[in-house]
Structures are given as structure tokens and as C-alpha cells.
Coordinates of C-alpha atoms in Angstrom, one line a residue:
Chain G
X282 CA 54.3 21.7 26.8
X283 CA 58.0 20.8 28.2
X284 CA 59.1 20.4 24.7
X285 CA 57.8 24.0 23.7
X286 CA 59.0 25.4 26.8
X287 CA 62.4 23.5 26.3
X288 CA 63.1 24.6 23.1
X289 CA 61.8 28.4 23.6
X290 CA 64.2 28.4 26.7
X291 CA 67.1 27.4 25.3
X292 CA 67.0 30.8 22.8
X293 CA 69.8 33.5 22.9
X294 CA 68.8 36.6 22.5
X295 CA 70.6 36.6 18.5
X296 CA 67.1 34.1 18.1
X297 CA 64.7 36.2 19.6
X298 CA 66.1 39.2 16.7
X299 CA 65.5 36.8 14.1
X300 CA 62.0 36.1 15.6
X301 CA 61.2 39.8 15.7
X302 CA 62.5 40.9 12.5
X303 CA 59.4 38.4 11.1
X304 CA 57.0 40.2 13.1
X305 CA 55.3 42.3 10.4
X306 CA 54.3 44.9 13.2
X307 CA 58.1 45.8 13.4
X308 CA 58.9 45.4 9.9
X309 CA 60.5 49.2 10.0
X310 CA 62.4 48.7 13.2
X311 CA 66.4 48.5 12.9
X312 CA 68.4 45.4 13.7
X313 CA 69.5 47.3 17.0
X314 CA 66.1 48.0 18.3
X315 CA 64.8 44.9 17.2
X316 CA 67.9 43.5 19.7
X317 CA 66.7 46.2 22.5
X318 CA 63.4 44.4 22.4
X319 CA 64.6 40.6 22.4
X320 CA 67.0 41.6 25.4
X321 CA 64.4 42.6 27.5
X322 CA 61.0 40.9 26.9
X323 CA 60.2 38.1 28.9
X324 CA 59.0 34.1 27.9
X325 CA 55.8 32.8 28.8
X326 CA 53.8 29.9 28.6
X327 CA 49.9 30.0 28.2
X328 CA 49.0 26.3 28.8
X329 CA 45.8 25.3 26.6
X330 CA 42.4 27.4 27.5
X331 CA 44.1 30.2 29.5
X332 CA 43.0 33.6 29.2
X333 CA 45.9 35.6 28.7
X334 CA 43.8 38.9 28.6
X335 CA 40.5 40.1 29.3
X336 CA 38.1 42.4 27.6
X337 CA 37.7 45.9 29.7
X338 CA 40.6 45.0 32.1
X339 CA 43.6 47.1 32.4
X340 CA 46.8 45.9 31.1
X341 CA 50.0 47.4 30.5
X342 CA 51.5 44.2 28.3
X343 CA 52.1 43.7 25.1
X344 CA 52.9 40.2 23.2
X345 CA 54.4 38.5 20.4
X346 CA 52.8 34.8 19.8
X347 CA 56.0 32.7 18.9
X348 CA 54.2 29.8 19.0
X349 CA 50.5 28.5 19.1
X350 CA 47.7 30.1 18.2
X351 CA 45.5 32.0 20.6
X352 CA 41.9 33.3 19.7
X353 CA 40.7 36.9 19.6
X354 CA 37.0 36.9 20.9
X355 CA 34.0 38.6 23.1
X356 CA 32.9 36.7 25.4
X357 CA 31.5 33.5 23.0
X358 CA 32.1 35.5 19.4
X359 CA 35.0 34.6 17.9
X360 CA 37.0 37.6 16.4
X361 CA 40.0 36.0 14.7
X362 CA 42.9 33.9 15.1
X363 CA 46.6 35.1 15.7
X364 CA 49.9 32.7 15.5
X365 CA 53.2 32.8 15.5
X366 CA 54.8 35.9 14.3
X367 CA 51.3 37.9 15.4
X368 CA 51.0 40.3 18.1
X369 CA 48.3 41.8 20.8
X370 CA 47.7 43.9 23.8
X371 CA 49.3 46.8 22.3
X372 CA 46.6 49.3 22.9
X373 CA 46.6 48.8 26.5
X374 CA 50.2 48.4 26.6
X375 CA 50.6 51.9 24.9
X376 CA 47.4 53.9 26.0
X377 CA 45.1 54.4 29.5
X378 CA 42.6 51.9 27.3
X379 CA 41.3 48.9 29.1
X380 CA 41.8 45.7 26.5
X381 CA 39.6 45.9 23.7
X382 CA 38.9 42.2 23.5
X383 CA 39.6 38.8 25.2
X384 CA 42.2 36.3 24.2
X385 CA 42.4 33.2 24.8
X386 CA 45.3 30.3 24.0
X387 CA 43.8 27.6 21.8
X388 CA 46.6 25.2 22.3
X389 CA 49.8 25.8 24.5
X390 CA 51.5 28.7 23.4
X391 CA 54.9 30.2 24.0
X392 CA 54.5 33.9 24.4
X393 CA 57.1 37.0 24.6
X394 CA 55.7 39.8 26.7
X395 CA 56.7 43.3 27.3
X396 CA 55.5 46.0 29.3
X397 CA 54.7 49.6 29.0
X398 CA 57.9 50.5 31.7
X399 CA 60.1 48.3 29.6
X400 CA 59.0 49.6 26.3
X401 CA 59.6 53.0 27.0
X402 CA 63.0 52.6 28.6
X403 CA 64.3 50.8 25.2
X404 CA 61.6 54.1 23.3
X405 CA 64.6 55.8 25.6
X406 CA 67.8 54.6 24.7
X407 CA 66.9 53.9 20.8
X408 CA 65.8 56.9 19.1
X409 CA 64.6 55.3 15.8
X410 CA 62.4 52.7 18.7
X411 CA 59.5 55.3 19.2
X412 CA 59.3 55.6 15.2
X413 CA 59.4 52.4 13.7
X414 CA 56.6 51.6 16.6
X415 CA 54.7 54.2 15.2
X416 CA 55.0 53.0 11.4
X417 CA 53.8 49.5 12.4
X418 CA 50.8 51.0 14.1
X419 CA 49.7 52.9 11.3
X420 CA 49.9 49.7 9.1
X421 CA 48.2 47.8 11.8
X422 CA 45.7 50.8 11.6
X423 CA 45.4 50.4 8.0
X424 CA 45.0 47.1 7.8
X425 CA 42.2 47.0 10.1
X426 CA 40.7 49.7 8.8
X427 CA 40.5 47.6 5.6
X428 CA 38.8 44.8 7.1
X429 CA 36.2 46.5 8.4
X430 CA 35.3 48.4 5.0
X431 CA 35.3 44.2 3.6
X432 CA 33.2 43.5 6.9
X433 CA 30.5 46.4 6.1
X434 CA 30.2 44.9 2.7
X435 CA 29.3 41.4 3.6
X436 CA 27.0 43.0 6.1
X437 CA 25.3 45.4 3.3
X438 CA 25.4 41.8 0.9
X439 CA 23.9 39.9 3.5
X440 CA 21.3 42.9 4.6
X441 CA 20.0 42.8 0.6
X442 CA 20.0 38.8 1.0
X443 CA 17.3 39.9 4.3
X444 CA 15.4 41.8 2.5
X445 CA 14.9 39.3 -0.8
X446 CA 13.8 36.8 1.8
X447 CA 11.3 39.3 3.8
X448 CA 9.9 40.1 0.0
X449 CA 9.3 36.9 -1.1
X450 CA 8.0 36.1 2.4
X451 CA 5.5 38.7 2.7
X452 CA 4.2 37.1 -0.9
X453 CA 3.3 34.2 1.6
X454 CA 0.7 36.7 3.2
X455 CA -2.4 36.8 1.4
X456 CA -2.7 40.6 -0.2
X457 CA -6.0 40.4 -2.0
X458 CA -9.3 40.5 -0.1
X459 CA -11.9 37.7 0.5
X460 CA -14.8 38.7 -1.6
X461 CA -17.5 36.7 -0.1
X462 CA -21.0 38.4 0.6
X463 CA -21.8 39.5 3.7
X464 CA -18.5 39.1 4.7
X465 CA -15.2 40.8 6.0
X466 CA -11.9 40.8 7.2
X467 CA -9.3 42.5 8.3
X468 CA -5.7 41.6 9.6
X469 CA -2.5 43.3 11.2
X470 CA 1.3 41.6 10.8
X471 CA 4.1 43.2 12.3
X472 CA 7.4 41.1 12.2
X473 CA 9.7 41.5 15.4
X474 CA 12.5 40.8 12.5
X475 CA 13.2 40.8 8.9
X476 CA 11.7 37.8 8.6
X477 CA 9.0 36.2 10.7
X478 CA 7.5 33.2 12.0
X479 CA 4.3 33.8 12.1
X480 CA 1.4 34.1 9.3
X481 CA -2.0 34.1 8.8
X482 CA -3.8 33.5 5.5
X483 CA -7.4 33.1 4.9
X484 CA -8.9 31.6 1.0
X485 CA -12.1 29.2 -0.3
X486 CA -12.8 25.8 -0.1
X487 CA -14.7 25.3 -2.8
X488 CA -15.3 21.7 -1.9
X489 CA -17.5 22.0 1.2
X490 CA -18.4 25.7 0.3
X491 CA -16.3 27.2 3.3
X492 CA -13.5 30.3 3.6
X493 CA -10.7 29.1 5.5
X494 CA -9.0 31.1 8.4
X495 CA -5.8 30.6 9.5
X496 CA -3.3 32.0 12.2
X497 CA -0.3 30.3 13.0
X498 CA 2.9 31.0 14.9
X499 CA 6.4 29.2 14.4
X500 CA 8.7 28.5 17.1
X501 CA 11.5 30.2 17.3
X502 CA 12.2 33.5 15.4
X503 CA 14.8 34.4 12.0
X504 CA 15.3 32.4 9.0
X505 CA 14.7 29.0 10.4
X506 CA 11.7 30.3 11.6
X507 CA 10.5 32.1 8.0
X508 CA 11.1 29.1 6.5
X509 CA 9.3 26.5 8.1
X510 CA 6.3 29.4 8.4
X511 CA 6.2 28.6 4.5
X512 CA 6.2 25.2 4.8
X513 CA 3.5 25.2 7.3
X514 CA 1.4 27.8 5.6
X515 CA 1.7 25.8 2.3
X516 CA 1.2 22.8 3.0
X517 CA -2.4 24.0 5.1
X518 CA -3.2 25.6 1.8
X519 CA -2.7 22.9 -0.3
X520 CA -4.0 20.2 1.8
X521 CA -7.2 22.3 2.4
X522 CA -7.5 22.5 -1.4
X523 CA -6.7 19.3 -2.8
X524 CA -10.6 18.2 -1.7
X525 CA -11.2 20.5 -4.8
X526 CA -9.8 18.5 -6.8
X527 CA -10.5 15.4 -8.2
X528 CA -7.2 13.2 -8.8
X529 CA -6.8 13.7 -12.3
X530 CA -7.7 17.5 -11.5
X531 CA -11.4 18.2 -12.3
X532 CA -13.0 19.7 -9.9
X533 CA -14.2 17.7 -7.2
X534 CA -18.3 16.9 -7.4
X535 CA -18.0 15.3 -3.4
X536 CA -18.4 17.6 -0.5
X537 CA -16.4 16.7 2.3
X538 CA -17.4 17.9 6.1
X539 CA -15.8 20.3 8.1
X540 CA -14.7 17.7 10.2
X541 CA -12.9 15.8 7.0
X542 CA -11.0 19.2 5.8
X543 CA -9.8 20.4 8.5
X544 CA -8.8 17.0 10.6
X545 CA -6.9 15.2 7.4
X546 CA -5.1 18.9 6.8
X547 CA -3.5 19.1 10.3
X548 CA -3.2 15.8 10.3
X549 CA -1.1 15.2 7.0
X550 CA 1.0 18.8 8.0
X551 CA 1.6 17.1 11.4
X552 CA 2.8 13.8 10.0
X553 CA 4.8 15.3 7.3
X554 CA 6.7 17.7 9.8
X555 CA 7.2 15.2 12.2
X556 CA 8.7 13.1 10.0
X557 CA 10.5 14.7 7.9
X558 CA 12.3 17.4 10.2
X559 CA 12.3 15.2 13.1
X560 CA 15.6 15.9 14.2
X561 CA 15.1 20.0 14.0
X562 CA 12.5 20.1 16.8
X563 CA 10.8 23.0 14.7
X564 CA 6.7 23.4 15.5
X565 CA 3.9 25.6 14.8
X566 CA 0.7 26.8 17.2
X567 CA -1.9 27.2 14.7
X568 CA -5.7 27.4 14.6
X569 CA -7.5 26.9 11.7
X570 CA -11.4 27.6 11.0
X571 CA -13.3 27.2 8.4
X572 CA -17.4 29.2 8.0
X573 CA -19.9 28.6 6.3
X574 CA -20.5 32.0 4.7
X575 CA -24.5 31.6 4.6
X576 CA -25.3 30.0 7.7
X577 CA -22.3 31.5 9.8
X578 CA -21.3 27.8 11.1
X579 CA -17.9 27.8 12.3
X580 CA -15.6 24.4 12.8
X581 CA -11.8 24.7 14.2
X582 CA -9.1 23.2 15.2
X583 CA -6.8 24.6 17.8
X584 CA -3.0 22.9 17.7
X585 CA -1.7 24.5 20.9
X586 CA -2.8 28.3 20.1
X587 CA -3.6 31.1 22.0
X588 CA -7.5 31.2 22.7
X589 CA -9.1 33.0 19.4
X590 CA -12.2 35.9 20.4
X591 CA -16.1 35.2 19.4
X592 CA -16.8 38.6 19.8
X593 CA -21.0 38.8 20.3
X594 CA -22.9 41.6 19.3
X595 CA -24.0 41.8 23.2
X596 CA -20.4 42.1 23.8
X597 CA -20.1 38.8 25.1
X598 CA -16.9 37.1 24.4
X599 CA -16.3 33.5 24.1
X600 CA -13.1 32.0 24.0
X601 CA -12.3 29.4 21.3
X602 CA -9.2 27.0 23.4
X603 CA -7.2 24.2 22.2
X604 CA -8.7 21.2 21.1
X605 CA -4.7 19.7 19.8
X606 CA -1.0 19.8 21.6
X607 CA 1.0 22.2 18.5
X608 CA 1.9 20.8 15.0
X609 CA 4.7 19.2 13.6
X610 CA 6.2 17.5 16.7
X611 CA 4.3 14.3 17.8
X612 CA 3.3 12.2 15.0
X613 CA 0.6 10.4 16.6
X614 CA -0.8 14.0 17.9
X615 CA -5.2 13.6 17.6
X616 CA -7.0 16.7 17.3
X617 CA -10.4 17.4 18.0
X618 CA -12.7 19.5 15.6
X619 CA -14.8 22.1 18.0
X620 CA -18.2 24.1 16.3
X621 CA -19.2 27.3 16.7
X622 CA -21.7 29.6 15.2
X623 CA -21.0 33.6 14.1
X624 CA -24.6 35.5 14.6
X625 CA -25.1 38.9 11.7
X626 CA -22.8 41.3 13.6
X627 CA -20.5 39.3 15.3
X628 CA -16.8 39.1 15.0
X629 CA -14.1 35.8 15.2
X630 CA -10.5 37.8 15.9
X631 CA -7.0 35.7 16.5
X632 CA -4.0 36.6 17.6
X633 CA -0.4 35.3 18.2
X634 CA 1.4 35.2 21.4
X635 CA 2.9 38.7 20.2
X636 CA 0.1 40.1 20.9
X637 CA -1.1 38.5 24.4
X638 CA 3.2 38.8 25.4
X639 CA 4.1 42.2 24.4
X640 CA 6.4 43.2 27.0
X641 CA 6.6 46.7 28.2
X642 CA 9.8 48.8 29.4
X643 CA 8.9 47.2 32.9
X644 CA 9.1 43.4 31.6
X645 CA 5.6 43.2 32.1
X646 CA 3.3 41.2 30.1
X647 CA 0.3 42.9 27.9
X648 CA -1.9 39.7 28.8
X649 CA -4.7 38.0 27.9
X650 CA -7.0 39.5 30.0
X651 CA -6.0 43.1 28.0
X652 CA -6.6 41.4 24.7
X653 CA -9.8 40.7 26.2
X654 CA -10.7 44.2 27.5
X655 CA -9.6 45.9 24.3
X656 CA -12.5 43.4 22.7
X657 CA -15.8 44.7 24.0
X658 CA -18.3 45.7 21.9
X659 CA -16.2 46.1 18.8
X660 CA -18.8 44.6 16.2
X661 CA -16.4 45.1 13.7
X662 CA -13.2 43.9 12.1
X663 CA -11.7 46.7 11.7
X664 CA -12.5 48.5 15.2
X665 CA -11.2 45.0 16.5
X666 CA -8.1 44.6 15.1
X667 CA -7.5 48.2 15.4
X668 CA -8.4 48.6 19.1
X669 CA -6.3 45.4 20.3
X670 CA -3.5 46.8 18.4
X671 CA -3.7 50.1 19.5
X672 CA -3.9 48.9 23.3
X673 CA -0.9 46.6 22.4
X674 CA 1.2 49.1 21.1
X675 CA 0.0 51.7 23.9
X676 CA 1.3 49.3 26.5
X677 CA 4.6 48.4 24.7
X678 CA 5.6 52.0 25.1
X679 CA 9.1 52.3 23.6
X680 CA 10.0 48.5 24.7
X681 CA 11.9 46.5 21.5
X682 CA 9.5 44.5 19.8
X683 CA 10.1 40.6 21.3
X684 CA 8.7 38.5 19.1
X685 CA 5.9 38.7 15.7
X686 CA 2.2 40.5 16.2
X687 CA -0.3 39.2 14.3
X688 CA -4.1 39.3 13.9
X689 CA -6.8 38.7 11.6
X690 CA -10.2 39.1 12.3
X691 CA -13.5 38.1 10.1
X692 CA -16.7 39.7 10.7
X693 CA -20.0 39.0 9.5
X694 CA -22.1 41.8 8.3
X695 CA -25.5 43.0 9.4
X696 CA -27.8 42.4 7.1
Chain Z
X178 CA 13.4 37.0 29.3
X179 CA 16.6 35.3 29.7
X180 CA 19.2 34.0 32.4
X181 CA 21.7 31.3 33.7
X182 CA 20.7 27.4 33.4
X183 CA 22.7 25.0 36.2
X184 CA 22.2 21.4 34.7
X185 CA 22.9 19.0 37.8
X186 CA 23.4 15.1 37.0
X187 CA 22.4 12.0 39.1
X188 CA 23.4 8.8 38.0
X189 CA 22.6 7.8 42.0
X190 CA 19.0 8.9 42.8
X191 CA 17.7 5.2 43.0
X192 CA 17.1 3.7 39.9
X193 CA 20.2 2.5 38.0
X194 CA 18.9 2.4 35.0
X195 CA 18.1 6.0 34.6
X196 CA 19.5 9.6 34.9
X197 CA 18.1 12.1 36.9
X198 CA 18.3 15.7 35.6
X199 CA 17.9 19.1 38.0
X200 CA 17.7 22.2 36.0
X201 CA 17.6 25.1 37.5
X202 CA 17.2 29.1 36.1
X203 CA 15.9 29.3 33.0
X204 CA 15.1 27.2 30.0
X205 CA 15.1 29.4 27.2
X206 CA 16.9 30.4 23.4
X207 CA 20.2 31.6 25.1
X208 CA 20.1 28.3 27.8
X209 CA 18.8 24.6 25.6
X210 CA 22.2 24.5 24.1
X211 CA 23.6 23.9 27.3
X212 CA 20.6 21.0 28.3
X213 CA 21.1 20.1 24.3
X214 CA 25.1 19.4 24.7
X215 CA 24.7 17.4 28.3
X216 CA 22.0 15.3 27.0
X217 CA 23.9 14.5 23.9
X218 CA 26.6 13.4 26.0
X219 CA 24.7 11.5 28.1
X220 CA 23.0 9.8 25.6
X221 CA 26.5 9.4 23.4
X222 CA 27.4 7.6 26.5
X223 CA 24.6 4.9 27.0
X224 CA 21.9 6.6 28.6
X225 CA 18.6 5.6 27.8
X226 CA 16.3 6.8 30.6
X227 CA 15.8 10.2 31.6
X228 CA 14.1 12.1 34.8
X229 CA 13.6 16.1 34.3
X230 CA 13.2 17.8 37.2
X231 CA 11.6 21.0 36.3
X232 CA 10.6 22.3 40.1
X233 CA 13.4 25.1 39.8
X234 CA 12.7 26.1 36.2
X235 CA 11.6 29.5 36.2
X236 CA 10.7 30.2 32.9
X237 CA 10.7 27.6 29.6
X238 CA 10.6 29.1 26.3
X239 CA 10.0 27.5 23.1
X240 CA 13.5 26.6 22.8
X241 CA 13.2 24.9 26.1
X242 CA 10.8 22.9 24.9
X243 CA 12.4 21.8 21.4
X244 CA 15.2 20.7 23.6
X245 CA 12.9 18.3 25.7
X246 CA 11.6 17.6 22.6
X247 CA 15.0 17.1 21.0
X248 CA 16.0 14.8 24.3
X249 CA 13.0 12.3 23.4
X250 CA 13.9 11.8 19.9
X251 CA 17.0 11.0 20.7
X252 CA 16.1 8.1 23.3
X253 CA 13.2 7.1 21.3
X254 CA 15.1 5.0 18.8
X255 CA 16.6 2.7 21.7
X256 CA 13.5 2.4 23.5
X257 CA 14.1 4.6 26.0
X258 CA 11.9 8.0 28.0
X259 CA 12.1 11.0 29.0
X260 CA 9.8 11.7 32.2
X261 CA 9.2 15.3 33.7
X262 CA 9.0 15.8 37.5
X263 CA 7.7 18.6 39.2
X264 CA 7.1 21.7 36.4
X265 CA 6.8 25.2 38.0
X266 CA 3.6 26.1 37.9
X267 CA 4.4 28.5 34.8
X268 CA 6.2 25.4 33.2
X269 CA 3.0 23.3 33.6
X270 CA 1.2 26.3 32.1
X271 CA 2.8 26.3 28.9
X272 CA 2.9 22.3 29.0
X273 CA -0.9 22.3 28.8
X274 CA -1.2 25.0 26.5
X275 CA 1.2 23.5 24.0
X276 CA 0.0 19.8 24.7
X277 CA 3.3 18.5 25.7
X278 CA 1.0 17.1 28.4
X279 CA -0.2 14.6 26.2
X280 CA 3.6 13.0 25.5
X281 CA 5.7 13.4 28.3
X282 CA 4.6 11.9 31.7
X283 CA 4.7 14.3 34.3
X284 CA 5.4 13.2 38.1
X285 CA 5.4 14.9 41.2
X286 CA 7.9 13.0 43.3
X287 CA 10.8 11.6 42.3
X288 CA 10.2 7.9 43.6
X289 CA 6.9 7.8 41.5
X290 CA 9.2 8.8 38.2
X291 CA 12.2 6.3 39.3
X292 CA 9.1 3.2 39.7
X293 CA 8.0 4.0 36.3
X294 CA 10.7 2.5 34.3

């Protein structure tokens, strides 16, 4: 710092021209109002972390970096960079408008500064002054309008690159229905983004005879969130499946239990995560059922999930809790396999937490209890999942969408 | 749901060999950087043993928890903890919901955390 402020110190104002003819922003000034400026702008130091100006204040400075580098920013986005030979503060220094951004020195800088009363006395005595500021504005202008026609297109590029990933995402959602006799389901997926964390999926198990159900709900929201969701929701799959399969890939003659399926499945998905992406902390609520289609049996497994909806046919609801902490965190994590049975006319609906959390314009909570209420007496899927959506969306009024809604539902006909 | 997290740090709280740790505000996606960077520090710097106190947490997203989660990993490998004392009563909520229960021992005075090491 004494070195820089040394050495900036010592300058005569014959140095500070030479500095200012390199300042691209007065390329078109003349040699005599480049020396109007140097005689009258003043030295400063910014020492290391000092704001030097602050977004939405009111400032009637201008300066030339002539050495350093000091960074343009809001609040914690960075903006860009500016060093020697750069300048800033010129729209407050030259208009009523507060500062347009905050800047900060990155290292200790030596700064010349000049004010709007000082500016304007030199815009006085030079005639070509008022000018040749002009012409570097309009470049200055022109050169930002430039970057932000290069900006828009790497936000268009990267927009496209969204909606590849929501596409091939939403082929992660199963689209064809579950033809099973008897049976039904219905579903409802709204992402809060392009891409989501949540998914559901529902397919056979050919091995002990079952369809599978499955919600789950990935921490976190955005990419890293849409791509552990297809980790999670393929590796369930295939895990369910491979008791299909013998090992040199004949179909399997064994019939495994419930119990088997669905504890080795979680349990494999929770070791794999656990180990293998230790260090990103990423998990998944999840609860996972799998029916008998004749008898209407019903086994699950709840890793840390919202409470699913046995909807009776008397309009009784029971509540299916956790029997696991959440998946893909704790390695050692046990989960318990619970059993249930769905009567002719009854209805199993799950949800995520963007459901039971939907906040209205308030801050106020949709709740379980709601999710509950919009539940009675539906006997079937589709008045389920239509009602609880309905009631959910009714409540959200105009609030932004926080987080992923999802819901599937599976209803047993009468016969 | 989001707000300011103040990270407090006792090295002095009665057991030398570990850290306690008051958070207050709220632990959430715009806050567990700030728990994140501390306990790297901490850790960077030969700290093995941490006590949580949660009493002044009000709200603990999932990002709150991934940091906890994040804080045990890192201690795991030398053999040290992470203990939680006093959750809000929405912290211990979410705790039981999510099973965090089941991993992290939870204390309700800080003398009973301290003895535990």
C-alpha cells in the first residue's frame, strides 16, 4: 500500500495526461482537456475490501482505476471486473441516478476521482470537454449494449439446455397406464421449476405378482435435484425388477415376499447413495408399496415421507407413517416393512411435501390436516387426486409455487 | 421461508475437547453455507467434537439438514461427533419425521452433551 501510494504520489500532472489518454472512455478527448482533467482530479486509495460505492446511493463521483482491480457486483453477484485504465460512477456522477451497482476494491487500489462540480467547471472552460465526454459515452453505451445482446444469447442457449433436461426428465415419469384388472390410478406432477426433484412411478413385479407404487421427493430443488431424482427412481426400478430375473436373465421361477422386495430395494438404493455421493449430502423421502392386485394386500416402506391416505369406503382415513429415517444418507439406516389391506372401493393416495406445504400469499401453510379434509369420501382416484389438488391450488391463490406437487393415487374397483 | 443465521463459537463451554455451536435464525438454502464454511474451518483446524445448539433455530430446511449432515461426515473419518442440543420444537419435528433422530444424539442441557464425549 505505501509503495502504491508512493509511487502514485510522486506523479506530475504531464503523468496523469499520459494516464488519461489510455482511458478508452476519453479516447476522443484533446491533449488539453485530457490536462484539464489530470489537474484537477484528486488521488485516492481504496485499501483491500473497501466499498468505494454503493448500489442505490447517491453519488456525484466519477473514477478512473489506475491501479488494482475493484469488482462490479450486487450485493453477492459478481458483475465484472475493472483495472487500470477502467472507469465507474459516471452515471451518478453525470445524472440525479443513484449508483447502479456496488463496487468494491479487490486488492488496494490507487484511484483518481472527480466530481460532478469539478467536471463541469473544466465542461466550462474546454469547449471540445462536454463533447468528447459525450462520444465516450455512446461507445460505453454501445459496448454494453453489445454485451447484453451476447448475455440474452447464453441465456436463450442455456433456456433450450432447461428444457432438453425437463424432456428427457419427464421420460422418467411413467406415461402409459397400469393395466391391471380391477385396478386404477391416477396421478398429478407439477414441477415448481424446469426441472424437479420429485417423481412418482408405479410398474409390475412380476416376481411376487405385485404392482409397485412409488412417490418420492429429493432434497433440494434444480438440476442437482433432477438428477439424483433419476438416480433414485432408477435404481428403485431396477432393484425392484431384478427379482424377475434369474442371473443369466431368464425369468425368475422364485417368488420373493413383500418383505424381500421391498427391504433389499431401499436397502441397496440407500447403501449405494450413501456411499457413493457421500460427500454431496443429497437424500430422498420416499414410500414405496407394493399390492397384491387379487387380494388387495398392501406392504410399504416409508423412508422419512409424508404420511400416504388409506382412503375407506366409510370415509375413514388411515394414515400410512414412516417406518425408515429418508434414503441415501445413513448407510446403516434399517427400515421396517408395514401391511396394510385395500378393501373393493377403497383408495391409497400419496403426496409430496408440495402438496401438505403449499404456501399461500399470507406464508401460511396448506397442511396436513387440509390434505386430509379434501380426502373424505372420495372412493375414487380421480375425485381424489382431483379434489386435493383442487383444495391445494384454491389455497395457493396467486402465491409462487415453492417447491414440486405431486400425487398418485391407486384405487381398487368395485366389483 | 428464509432469514439471517448468527453462528456463535465456544471453544470454553466446559469440555476442551469439543466445540460448542449456537445457531440462531434460520437454517435453510440461503443460510447452510454459512454453518458449511465455519464448520469447514473448524474442522480444517483440528476439531473433532461438535455440540449443536439448535434452541434458537427457527426454521431448518432440508439444506439445514444436509449441512448437519455434511458436519458429521466430515468428523466421522477421525472418529469424532456431532451432538444436537435443544431443537425447537419445529426442529425436532422435522428430525423425527426425517429420522435424523435415529443418528444424531439429541440433548437437552448442555452439561449432558459436554459428559458424553
Amino acid at each position: 500500500m505505501d509503495s502504491l501510494e508512493a509511487a502514485t504520489r510522486k506523479d506530475t500532472v504531464e503523468d496523469r495526461t499520459r494516464y488519461l489518454r489510455k482511458v478508452s472512455f476519453l479516447q476522443h478527448a484533446s491533449d488539453q482537456v485530457l490536462e484539464s482533467i489530470a489537474t484537477v482530479m484528486q488521488f485516492e486509495i481504496a485499501p483491500a475490501g473497501h466499498e468505494i460505492v454503493k448500489k442505490g446511493d447517491h453519488g456525484d463521483t466519477m473514477y478512473f482505476v489506475a491501479g488494482g482491480a475493484v469488482r462490479v457486483h450486487d450485493g453477492d453477484t459478481n458483475l465484472t471486473t475493472l483495472g487500470s485504465g477502467d472507469m465507474f460512477g459516471e452515471i451518478a456522477a453525470l445524472s440525479p441516478k443513484p449508483r447502479t451497482a456496488s463496487i468494491t476494491a479487490e486488492v488496494d487500489c490507487a484511484l483518481y476521482s472527480i466530481n460532478q462540480q469539478l467536471l463541469y467547471e473544466v465542461f466550462d472552460r474546454e469547449p471540445g470537454a462536454a463533447r468528447s465526454i459525450i462520444q465516450g459515452l455512446c461507445e460505453h453505451e454501445s459496448n454494453f449494449a453489445h454485451e447484453v445482446s451476447e448475455r440474452t444469447a447464453q441465456i436463450h442457449k442455456f433456456e433450450a439446455e432447461m428444457e432438453i433436461g425437463r424432456r428427457i426428465q419427464k421420460g422418467f415419469l411413467p406415461s402409459m397406464p397400469l393395466e391391471v384388472p380391477g385396478w386404477c390410478i391416477d396421478s398429478y406432477f407439477r414441477a415448481a421449476r424446469e426441472v424437479a426433484g420429485d417423481f412418482f412411478d408405479y410398474f409390475e413385479v412380476r416376481s411376487c405378482g405385485a404392482m409397485a407404487i412409488v412417490l418420492g421427493d429429493v432434497c433440494d430443488k434444480g438440476v442437482g435435484a433432477a438428477l439424483f431424482m433419476t438416480l433414485f427412481r432408477s435404481l428403485i426400478r431396477s432393484n425392484a425388477q431384478s427379482f424377475d430375473f434369474t442371473s443369466d436373465g431368464n425369468a425368475s421361477t422364485s417368488s420373493p415376499t413383500y418383505d424381500q422386495v421391498l427391504g433389499q430395494t431401499v436397502r441397496i438404493v440407500n447403501q449405494y447413495v450413501a456411499g457413493t455421493h457421500a460427500n454431496d449430502s443429497m437424500f430422498a423421502t420416499l414410500f414405496f408399496a407394493l399390492i397384491n392386485p387379487k387380494t388387495g394386500e398392501l406392504a410399504y416402506i416409508n423412508a422419512g415421507h409424508e404420511a400416504a391416505c388409506l382412503i375407506a369406503k366409510d370415509g375413514e382415513i388411515r394414515r400410512l407413517d414412516s417406518t425408515g429415517p429418508v434414503v441415501g444418507l445413513f448407510a446403516e439406516a434399517k427400515y421396517g416393512v408395514e401391511n396394510a389391506r385395500m378393501g373393493e372401493g377403497e383408495v391409497l393416495l400419496v403426496f409430496s411435501d408440495g402438496i401438505s406445504e403449499a404456501k399461500n400469499e399470507l406464508d401460511q401453510e396448506f397442511g396436513d390436516e387440509q390434505v386430509v379434509e379434501s380426502l373424505r369420501n372420495k372412493t375414487s382416484a380421480e375425485e381424489a387426486v382431483s379434489s386435493l389438488v383442487a383444495a391445494t391450488v384454491d389455497f395457493a391463490g396467486t402465491a409462487k409455487q415453492f417447491d414440486d406437487m405431486t400425487v398418485i393415487a391407486v384405487e381398487r374397483h368395485n366389483l | 421461508m428464509s432469514g439471517e443465521l448468527q453462528i456463535t463459537v465456544l471453544t470454553d463451554a466446559g469440555n476442551e475437547h469439543v466445540t460448542v455451536l449456537h445457531l440462531k435464525g434460520s437454517l435453510d438454502s440461503n443460510t447452510h453455507k454459512e454453518l458449511e464454511s465455519k464448520a469447514d474451518e473448524l474442522i480444517a483446524g483440528g476439531t473433532k467434537n461438535f455440540v449443536v445448539e439448535l434452541t434458537d433455530i427457527e426454521y431448518m430446511g432440508s439444506a439445514g439438514l444436509r449441512a448437519l449432515h455434511g458436519m458429521l461426515n466430515g468428523v466421522k473419518g477421525s472418529g469424532g461427533a456431532v451432538k444436537l442440543l435443544k431443537p425447537s420444537d419445529q426442529v425436532a419435528r422435522v428430525f423425527k419425521t426425517l429420522g435424523f433422530d435415529q443418528f444424531f444424539e439429541i440433548f437437552d442441557s448442555v452439561e449432558e452433551a459436554l459428559a458424553s464425549f
